[in-house]
Coordinates of N, CA and C in Angstrom, one line a residue:
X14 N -54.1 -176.4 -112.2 CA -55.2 -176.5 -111.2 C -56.3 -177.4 -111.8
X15 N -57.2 -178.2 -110.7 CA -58.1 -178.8 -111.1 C -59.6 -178.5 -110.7
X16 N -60.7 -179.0 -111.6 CA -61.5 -177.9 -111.4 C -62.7 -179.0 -110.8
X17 N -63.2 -178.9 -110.2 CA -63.7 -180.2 -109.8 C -65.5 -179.4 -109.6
X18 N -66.7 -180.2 -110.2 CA -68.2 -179.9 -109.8 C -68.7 -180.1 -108.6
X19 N -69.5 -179.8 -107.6 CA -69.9 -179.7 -106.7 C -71.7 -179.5 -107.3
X20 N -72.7 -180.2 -106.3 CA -73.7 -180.3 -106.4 C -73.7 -179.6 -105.2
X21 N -74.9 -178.6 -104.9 CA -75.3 -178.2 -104.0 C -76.9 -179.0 -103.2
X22 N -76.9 -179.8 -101.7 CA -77.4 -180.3 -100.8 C -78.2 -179.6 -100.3
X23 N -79.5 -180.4 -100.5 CA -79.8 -179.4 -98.9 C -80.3 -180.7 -97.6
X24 N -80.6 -180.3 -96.9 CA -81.3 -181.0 -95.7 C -82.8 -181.7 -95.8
X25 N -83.5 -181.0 -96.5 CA -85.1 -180.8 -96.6 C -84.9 -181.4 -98.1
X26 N -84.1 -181.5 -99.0 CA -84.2 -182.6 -100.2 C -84.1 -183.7 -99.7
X27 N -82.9 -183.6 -99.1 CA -82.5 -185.6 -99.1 C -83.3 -186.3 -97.8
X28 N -84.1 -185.4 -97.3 CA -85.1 -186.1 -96.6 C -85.8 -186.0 -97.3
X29 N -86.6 -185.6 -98.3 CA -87.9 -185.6 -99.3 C -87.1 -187.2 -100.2
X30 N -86.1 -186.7 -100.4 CA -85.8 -188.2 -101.5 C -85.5 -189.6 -100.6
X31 N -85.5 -189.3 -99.3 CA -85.4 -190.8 -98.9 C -87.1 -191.1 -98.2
X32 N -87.3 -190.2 -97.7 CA -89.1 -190.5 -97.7 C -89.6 -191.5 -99.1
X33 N -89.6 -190.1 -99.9 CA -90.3 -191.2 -101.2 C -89.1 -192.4 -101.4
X34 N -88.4 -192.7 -101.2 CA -87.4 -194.2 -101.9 C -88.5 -195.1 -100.9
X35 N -88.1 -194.6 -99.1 CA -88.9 -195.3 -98.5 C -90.3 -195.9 -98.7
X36 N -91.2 -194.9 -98.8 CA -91.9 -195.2 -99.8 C -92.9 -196.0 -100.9
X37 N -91.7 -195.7 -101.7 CA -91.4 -196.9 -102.9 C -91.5 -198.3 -102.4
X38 N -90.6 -198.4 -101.7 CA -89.9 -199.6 -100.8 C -91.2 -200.5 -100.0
X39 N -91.8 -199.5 -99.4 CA -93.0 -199.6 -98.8 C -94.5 -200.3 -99.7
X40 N -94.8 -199.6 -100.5 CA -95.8 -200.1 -101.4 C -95.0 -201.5 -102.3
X41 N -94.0 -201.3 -103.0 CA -93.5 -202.9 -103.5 C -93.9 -203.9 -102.6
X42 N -93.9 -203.7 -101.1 CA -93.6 -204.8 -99.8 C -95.3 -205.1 -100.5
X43 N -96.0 -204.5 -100.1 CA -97.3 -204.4 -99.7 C -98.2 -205.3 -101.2
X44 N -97.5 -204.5 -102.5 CA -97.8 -205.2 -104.0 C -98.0 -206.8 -103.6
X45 N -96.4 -207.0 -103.1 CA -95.8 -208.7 -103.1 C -96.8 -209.5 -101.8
X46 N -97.2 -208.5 -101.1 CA -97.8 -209.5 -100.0 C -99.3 -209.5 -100.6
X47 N -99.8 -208.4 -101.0 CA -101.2 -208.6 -102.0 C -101.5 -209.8 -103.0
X48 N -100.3 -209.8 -103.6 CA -100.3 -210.6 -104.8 C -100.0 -212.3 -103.9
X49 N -99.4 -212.5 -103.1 CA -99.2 -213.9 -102.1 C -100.4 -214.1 -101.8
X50 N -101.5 -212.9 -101.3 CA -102.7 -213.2 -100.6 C -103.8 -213.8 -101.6
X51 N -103.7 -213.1 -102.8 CA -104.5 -213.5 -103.7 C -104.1 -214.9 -104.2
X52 N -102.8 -215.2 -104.6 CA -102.5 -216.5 -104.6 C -103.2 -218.0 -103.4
X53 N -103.0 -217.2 -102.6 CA -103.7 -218.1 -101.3 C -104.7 -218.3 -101.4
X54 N -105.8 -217.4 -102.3 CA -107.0 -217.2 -102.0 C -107.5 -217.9 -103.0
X55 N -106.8 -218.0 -104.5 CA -107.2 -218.8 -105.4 C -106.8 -220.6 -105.1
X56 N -105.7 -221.1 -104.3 CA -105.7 -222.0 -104.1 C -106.6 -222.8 -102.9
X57 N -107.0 -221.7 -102.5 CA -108.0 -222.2 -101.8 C -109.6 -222.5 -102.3
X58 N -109.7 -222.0 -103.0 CA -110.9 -221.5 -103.9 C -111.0 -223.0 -104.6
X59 N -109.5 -223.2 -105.5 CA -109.7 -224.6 -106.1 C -109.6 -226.1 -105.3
X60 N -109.6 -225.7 -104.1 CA -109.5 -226.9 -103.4 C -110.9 -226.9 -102.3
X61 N -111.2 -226.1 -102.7 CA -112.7 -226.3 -101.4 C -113.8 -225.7 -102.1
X62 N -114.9 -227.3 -102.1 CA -116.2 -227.0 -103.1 C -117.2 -226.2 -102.0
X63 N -116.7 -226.0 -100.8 CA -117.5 -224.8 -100.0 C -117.5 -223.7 -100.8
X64 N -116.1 -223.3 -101.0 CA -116.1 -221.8 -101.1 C -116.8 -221.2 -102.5
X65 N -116.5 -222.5 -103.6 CA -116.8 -222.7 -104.9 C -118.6 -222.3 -104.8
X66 N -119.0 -223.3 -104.3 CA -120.8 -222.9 -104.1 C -120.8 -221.9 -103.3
X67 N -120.5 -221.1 -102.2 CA -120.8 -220.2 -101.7 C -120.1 -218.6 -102.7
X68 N -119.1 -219.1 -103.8 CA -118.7 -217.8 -104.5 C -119.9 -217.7 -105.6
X69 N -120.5 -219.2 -106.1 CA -121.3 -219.4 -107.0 C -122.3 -218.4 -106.8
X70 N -122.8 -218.9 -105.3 CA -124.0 -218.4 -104.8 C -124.5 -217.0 -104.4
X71 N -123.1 -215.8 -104.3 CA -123.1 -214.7 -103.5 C -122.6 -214.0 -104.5
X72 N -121.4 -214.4 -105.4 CA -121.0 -213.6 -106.3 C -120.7 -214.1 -107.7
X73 N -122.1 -214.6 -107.8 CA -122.8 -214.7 -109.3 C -121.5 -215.3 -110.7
X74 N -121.6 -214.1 -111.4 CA -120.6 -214.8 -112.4 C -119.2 -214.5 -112.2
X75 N -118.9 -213.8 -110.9 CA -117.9 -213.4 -110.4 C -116.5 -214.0 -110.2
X76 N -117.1 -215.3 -109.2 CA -116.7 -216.6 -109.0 C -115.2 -217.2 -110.0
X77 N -115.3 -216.5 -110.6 CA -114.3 -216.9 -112.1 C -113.0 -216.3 -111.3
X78 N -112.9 -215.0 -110.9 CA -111.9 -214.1 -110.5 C -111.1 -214.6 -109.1
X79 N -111.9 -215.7 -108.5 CA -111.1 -216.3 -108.0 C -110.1 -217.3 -107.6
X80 N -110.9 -218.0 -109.0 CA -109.5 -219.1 -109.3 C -107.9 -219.0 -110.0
X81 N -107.9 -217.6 -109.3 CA -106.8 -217.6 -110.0 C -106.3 -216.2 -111.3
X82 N -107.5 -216.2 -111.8 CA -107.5 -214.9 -112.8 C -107.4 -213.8 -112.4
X83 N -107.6 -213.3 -111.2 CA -107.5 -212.1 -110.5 C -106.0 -212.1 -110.2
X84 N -105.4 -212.7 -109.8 CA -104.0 -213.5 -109.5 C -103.2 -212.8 -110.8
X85 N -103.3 -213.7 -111.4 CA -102.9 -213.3 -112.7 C -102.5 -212.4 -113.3
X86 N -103.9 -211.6 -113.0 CA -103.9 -209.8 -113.5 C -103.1 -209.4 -112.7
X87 N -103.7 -208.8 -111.6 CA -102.5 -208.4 -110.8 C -101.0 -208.9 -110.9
X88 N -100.7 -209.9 -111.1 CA -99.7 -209.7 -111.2 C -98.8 -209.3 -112.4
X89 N -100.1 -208.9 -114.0 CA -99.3 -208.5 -114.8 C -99.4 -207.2 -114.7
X90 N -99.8 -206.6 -114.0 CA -100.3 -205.0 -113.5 C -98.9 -204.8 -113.1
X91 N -98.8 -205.7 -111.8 CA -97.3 -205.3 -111.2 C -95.9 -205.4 -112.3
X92 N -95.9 -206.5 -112.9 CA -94.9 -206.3 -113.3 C -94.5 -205.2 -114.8
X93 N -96.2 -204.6 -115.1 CA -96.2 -203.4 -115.7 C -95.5 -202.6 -115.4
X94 N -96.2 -202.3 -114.7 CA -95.6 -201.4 -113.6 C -94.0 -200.9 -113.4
X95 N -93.8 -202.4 -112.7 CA -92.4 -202.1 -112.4 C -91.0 -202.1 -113.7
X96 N -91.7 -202.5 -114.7 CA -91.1 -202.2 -116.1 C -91.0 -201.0 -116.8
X97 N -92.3 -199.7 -116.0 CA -92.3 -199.0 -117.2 C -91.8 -197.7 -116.5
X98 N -91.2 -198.1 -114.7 CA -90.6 -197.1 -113.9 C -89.2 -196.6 -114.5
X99 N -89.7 -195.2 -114.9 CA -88.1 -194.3 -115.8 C -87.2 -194.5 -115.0
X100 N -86.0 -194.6 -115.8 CA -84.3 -194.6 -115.1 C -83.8 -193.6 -114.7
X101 N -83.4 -193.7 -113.4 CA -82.7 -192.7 -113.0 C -81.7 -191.9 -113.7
X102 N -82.2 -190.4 -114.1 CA -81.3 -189.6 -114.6 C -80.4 -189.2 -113.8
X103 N -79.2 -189.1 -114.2 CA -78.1 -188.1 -112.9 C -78.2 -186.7 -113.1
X104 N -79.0 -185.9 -114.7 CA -78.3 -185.0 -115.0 C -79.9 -184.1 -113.9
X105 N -81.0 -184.8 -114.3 CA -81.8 -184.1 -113.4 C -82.0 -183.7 -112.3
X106 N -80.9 -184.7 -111.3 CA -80.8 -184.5 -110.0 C -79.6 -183.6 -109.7
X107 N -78.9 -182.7 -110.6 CA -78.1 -181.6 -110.8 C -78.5 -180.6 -110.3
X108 N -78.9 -180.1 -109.2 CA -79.9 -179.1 -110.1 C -78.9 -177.9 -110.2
X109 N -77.6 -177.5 -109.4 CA -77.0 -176.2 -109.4 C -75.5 -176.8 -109.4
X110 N -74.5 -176.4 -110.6 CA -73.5 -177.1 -110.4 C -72.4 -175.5 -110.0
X111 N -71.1 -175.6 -110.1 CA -70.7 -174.5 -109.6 C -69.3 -175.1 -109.7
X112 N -68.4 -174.7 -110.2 CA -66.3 -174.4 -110.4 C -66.3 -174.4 -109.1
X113 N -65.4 -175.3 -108.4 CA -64.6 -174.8 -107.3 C -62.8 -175.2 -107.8
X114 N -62.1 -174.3 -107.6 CA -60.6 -174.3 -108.0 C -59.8 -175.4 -107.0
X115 N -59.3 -176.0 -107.5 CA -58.5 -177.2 -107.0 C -56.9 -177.1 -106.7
X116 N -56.2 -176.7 -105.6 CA -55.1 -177.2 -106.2 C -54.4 -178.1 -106.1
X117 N -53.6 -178.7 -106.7 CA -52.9 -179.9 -107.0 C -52.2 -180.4 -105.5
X118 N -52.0 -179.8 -104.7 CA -51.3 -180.2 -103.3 C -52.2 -180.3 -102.9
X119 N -53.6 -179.9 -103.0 CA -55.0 -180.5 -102.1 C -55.3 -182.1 -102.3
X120 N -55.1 -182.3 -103.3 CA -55.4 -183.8 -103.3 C -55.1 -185.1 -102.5

């Protein structure tokens, strides 16, 4: 006879765990379109002496964070980030295992 593990399901998990995957999925989109905006924002910044005097002008020593340095960060934030997300364990998503008897003509 073979003895095969079974995980017990529920309904109200595996919708809790695809919510948060979704989620996940959701804020990455949103990271990558932040970090494109800011990109945009510093090439713009270095290409137009409007924005330059008007960043000078309104946001003092600030002005720096736009060329690009804010860019930057953020983006080593992100890829913090996405470096220091733990690996999926299998044993923890076990939570109740349980013998079911197998017999060999079931297969």
């Amino acid at each position: 006879m073979l003895r095969v593990m079974v995980e017990e399901v529920s309904i109200a998990g595996l919708r809790a765990r695809k919510a948060a995957r979704e989620t996940r999925i959701l804020a990455g989109i949103q990271s990558v379109v932040i970090l494109l905006l800011l990109v945009v924002v510093a090439e713009e910044y270095d290409h137009n002496e409007y924005l330059q005097a008007w960043a000078g002008m309104h946001l003092g020593g600030l002005g720096f964070l736009l060329n690009g340095t804010l860019a930057a960060f953020y983006a080593g934030v992100l890829i913090v980030v996405h470096l220091n997300r733990p690996a999926p364990v299998v044993a923890n998503r076990l939570k109740r295992r349980e013998e079911i008897a197998v017999a060999p003509e079931a297969r």
